[in-house]
PDB file of N, CA, C and O in Angstrom:
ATOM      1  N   UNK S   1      83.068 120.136 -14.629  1.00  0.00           N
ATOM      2  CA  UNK S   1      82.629 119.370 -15.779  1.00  0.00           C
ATOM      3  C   UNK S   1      82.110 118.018 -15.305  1.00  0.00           C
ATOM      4  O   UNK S   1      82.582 117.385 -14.360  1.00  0.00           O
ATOM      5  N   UNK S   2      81.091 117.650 -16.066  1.00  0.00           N
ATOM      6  CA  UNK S   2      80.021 116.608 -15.776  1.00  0.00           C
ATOM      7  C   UNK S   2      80.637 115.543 -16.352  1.00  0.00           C
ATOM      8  O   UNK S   2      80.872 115.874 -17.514  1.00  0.00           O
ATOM      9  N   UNK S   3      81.095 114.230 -16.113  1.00  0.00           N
ATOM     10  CA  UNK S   3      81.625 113.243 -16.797  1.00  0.00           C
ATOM     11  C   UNK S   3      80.531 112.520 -18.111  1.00  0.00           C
ATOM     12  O   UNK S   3      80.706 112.044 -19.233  1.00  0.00           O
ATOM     13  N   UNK S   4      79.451 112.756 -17.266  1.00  0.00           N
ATOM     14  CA  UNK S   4      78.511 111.987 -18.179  1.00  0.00           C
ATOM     15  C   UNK S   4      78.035 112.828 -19.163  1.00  0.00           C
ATOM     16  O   UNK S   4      77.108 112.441 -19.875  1.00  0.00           O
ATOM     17  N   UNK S   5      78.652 114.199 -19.353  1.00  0.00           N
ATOM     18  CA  UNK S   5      78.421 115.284 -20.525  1.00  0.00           C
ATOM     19  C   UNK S   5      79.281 115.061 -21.670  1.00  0.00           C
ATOM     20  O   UNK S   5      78.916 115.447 -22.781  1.00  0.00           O
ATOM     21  N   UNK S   6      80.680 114.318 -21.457  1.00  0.00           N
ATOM     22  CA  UNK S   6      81.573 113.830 -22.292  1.00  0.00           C
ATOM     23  C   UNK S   6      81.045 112.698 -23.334  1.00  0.00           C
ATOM     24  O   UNK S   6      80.261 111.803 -23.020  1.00  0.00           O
ATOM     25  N   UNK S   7      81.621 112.891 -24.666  1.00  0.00           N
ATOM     26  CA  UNK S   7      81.308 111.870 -25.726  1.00  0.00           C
ATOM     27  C   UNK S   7      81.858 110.745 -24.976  1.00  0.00           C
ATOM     28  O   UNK S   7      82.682 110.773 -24.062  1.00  0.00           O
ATOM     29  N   UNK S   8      81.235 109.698 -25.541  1.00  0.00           N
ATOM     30  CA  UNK S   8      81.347 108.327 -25.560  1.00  0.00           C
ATOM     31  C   UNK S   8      81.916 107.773 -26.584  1.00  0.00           C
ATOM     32  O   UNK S   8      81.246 107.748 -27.617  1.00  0.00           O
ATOM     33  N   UNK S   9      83.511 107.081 -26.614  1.00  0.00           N
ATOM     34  CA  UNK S   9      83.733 106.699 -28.067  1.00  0.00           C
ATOM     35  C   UNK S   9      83.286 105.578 -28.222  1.00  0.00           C
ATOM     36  O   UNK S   9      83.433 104.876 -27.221  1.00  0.00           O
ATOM     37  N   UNK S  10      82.657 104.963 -29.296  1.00  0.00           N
ATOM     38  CA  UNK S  10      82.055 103.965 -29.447  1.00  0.00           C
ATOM     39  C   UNK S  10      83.075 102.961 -30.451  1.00  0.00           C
ATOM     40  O   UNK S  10      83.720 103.317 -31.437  1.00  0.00           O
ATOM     41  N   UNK S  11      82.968 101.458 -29.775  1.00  0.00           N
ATOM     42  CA  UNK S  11      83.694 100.737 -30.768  1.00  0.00           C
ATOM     43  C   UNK S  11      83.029  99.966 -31.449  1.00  0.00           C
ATOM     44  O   UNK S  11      82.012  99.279 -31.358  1.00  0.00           O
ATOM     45  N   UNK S  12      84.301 100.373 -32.605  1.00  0.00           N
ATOM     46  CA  UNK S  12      83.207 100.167 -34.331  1.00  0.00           C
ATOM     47  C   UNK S  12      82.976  98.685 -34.337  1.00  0.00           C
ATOM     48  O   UNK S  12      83.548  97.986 -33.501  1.00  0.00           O
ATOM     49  N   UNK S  13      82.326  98.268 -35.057  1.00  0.00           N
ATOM     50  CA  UNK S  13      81.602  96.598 -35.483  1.00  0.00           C
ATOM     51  C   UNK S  13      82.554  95.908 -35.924  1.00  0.00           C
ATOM     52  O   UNK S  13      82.335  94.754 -36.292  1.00  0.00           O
ATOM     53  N   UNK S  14      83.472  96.306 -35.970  1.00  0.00           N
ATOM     54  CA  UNK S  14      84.710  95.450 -36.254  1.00  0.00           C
ATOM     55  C   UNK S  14      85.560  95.034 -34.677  1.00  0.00           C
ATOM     56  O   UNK S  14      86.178  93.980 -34.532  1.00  0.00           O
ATOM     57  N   UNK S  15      85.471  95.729 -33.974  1.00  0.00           N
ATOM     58  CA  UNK S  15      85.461  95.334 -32.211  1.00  0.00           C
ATOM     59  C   UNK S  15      85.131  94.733 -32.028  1.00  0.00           C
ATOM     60  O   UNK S  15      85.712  93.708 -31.669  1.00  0.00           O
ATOM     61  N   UNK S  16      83.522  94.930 -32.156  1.00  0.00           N
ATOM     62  CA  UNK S  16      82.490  94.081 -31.376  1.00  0.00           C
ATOM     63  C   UNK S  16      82.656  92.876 -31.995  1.00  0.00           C
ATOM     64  O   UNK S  16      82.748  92.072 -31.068  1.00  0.00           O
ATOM     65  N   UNK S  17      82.790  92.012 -33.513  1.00  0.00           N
ATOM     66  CA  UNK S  17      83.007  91.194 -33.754  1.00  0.00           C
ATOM     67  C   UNK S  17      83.953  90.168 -33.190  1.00  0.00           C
ATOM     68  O   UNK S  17      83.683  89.047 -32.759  1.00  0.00           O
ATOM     69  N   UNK S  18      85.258  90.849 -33.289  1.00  0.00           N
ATOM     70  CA  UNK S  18      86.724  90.465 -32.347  1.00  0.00           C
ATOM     71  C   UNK S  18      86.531  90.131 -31.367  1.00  0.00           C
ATOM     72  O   UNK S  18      87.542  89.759 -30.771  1.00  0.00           O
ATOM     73  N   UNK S  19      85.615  90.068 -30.830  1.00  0.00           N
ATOM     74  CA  UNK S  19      85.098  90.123 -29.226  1.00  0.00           C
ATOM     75  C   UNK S  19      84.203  89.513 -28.817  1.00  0.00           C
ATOM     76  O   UNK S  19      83.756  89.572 -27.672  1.00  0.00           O
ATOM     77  N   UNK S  20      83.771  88.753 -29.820  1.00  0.00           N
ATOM     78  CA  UNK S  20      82.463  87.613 -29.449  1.00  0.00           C
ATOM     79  C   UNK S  20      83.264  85.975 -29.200  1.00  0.00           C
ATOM     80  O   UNK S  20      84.286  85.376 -29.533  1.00  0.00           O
ATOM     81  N   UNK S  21      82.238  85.813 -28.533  1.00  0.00           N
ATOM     82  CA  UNK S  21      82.957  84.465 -27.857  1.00  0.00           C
ATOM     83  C   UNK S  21      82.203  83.425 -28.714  1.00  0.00           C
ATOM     84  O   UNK S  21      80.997  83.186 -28.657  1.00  0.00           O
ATOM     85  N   UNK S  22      83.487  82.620 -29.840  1.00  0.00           N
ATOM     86  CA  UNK S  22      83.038  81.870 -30.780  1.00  0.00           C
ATOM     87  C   UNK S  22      82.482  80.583 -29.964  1.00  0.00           C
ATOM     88  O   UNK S  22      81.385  80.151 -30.316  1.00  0.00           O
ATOM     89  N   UNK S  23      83.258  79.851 -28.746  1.00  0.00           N
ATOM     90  CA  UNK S  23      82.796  78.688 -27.783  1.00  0.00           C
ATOM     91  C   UNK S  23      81.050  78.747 -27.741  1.00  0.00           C
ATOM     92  O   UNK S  23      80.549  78.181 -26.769  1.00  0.00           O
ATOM     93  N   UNK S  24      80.187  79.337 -28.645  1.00  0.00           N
ATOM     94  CA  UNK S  24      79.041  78.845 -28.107  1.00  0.00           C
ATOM     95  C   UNK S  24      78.197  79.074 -29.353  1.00  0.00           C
ATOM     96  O   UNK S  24      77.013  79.397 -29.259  1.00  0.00           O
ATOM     97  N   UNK S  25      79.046  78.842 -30.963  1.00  0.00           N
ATOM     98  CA  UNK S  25      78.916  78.737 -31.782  1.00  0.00           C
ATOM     99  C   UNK S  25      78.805  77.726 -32.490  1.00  0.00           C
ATOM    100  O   UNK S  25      79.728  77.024 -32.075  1.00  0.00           O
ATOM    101  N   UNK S  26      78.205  77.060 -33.434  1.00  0.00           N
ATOM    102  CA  UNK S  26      78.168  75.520 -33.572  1.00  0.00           C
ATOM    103  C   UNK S  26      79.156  75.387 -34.560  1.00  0.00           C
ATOM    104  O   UNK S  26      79.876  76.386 -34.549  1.00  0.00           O
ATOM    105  N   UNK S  27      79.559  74.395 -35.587  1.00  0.00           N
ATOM    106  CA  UNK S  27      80.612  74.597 -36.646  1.00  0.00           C
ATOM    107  C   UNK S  27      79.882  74.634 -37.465  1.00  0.00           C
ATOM    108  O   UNK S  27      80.633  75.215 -38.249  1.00  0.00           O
ATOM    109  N   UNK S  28      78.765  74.478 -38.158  1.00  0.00           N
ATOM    110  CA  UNK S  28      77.582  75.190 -39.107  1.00  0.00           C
ATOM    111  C   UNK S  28      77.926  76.593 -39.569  1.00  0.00           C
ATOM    112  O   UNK S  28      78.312  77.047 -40.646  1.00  0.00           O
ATOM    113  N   UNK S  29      77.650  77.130 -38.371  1.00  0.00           N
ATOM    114  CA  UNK S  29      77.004  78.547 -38.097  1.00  0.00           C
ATOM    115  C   UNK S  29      78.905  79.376 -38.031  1.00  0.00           C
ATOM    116  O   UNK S  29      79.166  80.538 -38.341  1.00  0.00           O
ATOM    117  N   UNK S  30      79.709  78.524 -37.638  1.00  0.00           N
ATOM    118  CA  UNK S  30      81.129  78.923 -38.289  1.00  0.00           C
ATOM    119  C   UNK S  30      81.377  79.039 -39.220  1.00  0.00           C
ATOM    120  O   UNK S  30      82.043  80.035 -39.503  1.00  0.00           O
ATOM    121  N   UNK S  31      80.982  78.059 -40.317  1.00  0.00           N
ATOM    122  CA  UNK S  31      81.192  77.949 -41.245  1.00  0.00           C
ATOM    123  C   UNK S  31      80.633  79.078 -42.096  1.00  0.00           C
ATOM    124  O   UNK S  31      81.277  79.844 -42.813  1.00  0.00           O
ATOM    125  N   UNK S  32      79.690  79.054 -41.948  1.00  0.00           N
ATOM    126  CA  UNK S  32      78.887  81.032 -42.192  1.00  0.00           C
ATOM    127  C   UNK S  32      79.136  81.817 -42.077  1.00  0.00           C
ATOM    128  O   UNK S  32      79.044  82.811 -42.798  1.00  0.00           O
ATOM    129  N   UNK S  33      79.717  81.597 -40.729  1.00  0.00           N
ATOM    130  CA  UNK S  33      80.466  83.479 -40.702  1.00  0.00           C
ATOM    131  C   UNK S  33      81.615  83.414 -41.199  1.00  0.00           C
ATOM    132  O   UNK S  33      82.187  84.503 -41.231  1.00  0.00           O
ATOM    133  N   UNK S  34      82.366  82.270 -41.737  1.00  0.00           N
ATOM    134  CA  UNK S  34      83.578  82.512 -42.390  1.00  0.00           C
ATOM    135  C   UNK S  34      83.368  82.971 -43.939  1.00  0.00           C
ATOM    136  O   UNK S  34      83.952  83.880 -44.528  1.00  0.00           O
ATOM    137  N   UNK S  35      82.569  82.261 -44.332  1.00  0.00           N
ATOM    138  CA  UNK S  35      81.562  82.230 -45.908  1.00  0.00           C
ATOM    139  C   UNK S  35      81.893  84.198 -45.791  1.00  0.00           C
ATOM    140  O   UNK S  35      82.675  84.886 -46.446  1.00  0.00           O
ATOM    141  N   UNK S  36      80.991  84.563 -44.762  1.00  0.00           N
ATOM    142  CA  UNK S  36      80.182  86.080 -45.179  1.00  0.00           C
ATOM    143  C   UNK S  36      81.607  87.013 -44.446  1.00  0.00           C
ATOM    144  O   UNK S  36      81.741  88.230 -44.567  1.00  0.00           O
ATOM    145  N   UNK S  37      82.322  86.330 -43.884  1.00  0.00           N
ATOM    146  CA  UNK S  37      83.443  87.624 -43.668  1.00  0.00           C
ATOM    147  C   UNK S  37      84.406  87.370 -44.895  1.00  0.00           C
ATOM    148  O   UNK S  37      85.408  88.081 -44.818  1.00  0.00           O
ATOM    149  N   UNK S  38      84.381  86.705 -45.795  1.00  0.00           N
ATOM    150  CA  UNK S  38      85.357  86.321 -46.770  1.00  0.00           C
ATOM    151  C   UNK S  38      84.569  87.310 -47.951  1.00  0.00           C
ATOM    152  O   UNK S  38      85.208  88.175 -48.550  1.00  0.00           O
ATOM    153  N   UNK S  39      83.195  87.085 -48.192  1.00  0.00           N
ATOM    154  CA  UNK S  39      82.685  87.995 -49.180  1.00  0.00           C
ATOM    155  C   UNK S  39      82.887  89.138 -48.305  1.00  0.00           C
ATOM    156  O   UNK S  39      83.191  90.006 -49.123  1.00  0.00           O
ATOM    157  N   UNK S  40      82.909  89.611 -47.322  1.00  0.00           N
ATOM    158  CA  UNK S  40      83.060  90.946 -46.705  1.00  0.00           C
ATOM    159  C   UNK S  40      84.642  91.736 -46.930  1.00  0.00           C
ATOM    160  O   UNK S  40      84.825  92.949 -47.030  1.00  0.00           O
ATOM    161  N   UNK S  41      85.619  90.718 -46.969  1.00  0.00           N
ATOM    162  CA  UNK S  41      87.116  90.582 -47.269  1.00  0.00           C
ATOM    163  C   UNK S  41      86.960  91.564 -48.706  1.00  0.00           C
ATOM    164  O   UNK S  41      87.278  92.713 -49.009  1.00  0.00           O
ATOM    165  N   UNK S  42      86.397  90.608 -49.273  1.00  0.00           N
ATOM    166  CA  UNK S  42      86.106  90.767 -51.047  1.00  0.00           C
ATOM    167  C   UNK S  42      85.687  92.044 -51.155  1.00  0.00           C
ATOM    168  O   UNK S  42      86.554  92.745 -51.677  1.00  0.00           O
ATOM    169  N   UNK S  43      84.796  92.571 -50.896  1.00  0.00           N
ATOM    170  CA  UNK S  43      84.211  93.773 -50.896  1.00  0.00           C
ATOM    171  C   UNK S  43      84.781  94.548 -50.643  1.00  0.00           C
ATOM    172  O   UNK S  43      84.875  95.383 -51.543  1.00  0.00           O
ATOM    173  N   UNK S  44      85.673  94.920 -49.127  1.00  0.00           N
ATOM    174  CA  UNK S  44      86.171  95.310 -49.236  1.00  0.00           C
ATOM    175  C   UNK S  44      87.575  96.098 -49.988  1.00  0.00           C
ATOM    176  O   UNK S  44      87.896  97.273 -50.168  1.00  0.00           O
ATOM    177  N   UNK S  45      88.185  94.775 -50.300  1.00  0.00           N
ATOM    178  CA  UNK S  45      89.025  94.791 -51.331  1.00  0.00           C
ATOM    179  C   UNK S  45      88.828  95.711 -52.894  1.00  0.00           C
ATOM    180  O   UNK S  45      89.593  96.531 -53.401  1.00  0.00           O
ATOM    181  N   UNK S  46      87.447  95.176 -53.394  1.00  0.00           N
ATOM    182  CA  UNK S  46      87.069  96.013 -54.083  1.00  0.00           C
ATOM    183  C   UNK S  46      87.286  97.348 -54.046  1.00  0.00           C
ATOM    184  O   UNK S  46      87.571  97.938 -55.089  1.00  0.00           O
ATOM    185  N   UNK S  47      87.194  97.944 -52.973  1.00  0.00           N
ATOM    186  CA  UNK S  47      86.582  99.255 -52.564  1.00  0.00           C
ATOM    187  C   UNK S  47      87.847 100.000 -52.334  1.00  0.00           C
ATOM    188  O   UNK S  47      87.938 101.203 -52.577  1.00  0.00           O
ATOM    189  N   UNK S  48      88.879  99.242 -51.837  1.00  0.00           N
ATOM    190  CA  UNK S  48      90.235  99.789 -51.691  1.00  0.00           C
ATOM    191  C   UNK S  48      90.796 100.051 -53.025  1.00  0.00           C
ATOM    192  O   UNK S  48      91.606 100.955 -53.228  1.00  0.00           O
ATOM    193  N   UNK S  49      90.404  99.338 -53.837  1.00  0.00           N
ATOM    194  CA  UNK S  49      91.222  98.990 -55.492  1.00  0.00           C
ATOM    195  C   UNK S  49      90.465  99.851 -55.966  1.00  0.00           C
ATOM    196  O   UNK S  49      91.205 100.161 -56.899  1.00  0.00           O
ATOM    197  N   UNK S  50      89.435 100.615 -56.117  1.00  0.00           N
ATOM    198  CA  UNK S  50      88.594 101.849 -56.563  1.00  0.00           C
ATOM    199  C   UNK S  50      89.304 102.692 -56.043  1.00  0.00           C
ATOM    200  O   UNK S  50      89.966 103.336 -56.857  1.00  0.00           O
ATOM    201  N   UNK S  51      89.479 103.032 -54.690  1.00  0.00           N
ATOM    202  CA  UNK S  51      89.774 104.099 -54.122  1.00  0.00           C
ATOM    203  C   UNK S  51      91.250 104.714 -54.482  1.00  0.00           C
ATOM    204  O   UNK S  51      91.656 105.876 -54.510  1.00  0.00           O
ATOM    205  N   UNK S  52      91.846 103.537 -54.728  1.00  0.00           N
ATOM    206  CA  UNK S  52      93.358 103.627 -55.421  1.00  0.00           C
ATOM    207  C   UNK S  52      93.421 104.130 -56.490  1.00  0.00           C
ATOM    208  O   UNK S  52      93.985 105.209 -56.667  1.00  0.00           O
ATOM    209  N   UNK S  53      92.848 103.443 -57.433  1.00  0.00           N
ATOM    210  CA  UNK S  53      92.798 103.995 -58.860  1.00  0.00           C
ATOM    211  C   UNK S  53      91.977 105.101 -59.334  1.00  0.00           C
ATOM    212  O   UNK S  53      91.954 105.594 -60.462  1.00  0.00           O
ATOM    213  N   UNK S  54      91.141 105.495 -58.039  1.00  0.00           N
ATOM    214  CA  UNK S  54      90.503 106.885 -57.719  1.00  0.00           C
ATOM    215  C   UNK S  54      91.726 108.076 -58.047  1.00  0.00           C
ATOM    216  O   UNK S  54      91.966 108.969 -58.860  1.00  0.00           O
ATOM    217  N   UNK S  55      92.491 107.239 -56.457  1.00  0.00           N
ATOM    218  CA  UNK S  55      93.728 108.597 -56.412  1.00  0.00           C
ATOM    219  C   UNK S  55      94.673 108.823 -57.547  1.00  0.00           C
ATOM    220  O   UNK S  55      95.175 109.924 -57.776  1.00  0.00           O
ATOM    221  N   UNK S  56      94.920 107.654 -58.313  1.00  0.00           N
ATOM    222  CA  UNK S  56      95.749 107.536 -58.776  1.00  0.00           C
ATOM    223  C   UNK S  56      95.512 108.651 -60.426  1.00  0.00           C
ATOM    224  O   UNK S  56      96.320 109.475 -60.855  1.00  0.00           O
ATOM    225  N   UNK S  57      94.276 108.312 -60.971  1.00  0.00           N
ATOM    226  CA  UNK S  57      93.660 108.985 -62.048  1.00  0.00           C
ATOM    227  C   UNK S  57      94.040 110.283 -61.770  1.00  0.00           C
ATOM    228  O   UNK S  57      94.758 110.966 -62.500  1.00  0.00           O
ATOM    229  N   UNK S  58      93.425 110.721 -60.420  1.00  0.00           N
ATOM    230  CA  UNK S  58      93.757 112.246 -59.584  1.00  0.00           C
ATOM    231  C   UNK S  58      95.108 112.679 -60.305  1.00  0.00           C
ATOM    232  O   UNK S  58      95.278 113.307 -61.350  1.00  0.00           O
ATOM    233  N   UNK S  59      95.992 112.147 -59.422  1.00  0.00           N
ATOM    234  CA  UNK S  59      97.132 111.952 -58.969  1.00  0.00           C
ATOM    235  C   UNK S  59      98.210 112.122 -61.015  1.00  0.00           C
ATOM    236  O   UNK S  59      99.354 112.378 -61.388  1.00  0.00           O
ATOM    237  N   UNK S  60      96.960 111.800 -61.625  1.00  0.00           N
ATOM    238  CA  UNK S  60      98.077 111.786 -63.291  1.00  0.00           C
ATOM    239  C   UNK S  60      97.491 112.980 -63.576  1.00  0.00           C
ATOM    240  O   UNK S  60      98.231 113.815 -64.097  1.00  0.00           O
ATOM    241  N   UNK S  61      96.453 113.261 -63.389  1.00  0.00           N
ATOM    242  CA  UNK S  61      95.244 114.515 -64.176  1.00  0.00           C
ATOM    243  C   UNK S  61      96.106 115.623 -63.695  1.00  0.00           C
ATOM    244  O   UNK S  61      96.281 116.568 -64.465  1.00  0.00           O
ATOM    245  N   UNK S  62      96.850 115.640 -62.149  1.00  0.00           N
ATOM    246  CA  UNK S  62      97.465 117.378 -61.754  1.00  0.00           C
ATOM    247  C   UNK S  62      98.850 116.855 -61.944  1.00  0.00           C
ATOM    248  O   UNK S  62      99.647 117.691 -61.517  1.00  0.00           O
ATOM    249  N   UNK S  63      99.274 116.101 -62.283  1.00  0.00           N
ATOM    250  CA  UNK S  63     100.731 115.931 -63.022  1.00  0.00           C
ATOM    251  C   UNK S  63     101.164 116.772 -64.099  1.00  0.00           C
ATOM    252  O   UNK S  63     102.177 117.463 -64.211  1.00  0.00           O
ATOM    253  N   UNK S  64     100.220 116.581 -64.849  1.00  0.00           N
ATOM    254  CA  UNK S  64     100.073 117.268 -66.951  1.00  0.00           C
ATOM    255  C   UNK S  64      99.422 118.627 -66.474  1.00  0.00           C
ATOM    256  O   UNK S  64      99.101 119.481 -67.300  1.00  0.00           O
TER     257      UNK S  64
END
């Protein structure tokens, strides 16, 4: 077996973020990415609180 025939796992954009070196960032441009990961927070959040009350609707409908 060929090594380079093997998948490659790739790390997700949430890695790569974790992993940037803020030292060459100005405090502007900090201030921005805190702004847009906070609406990103948000969104997310959203999406969890759907997904919940997704299951949950489920979750009463095969109860009855």
């Amino acid at each position: 077996m060929d090594f380079d025939d093997l998948p490659v796992k790739k790390d997700s954009p949430l890695t790569a973020v974790e992993r940037e070196d803020l030292s060459t960032i100005s405090a502007e441009e900090l201030e921005l990415r805190i702004e847009r990961l906070e609406a990103e927070i948000d969104r997310t959040q959203k999406e969890m609180k759907a997904k919940k009350a997704s299951r949950e609707a489920a979750q009463a409908f095969f109860k009855t």
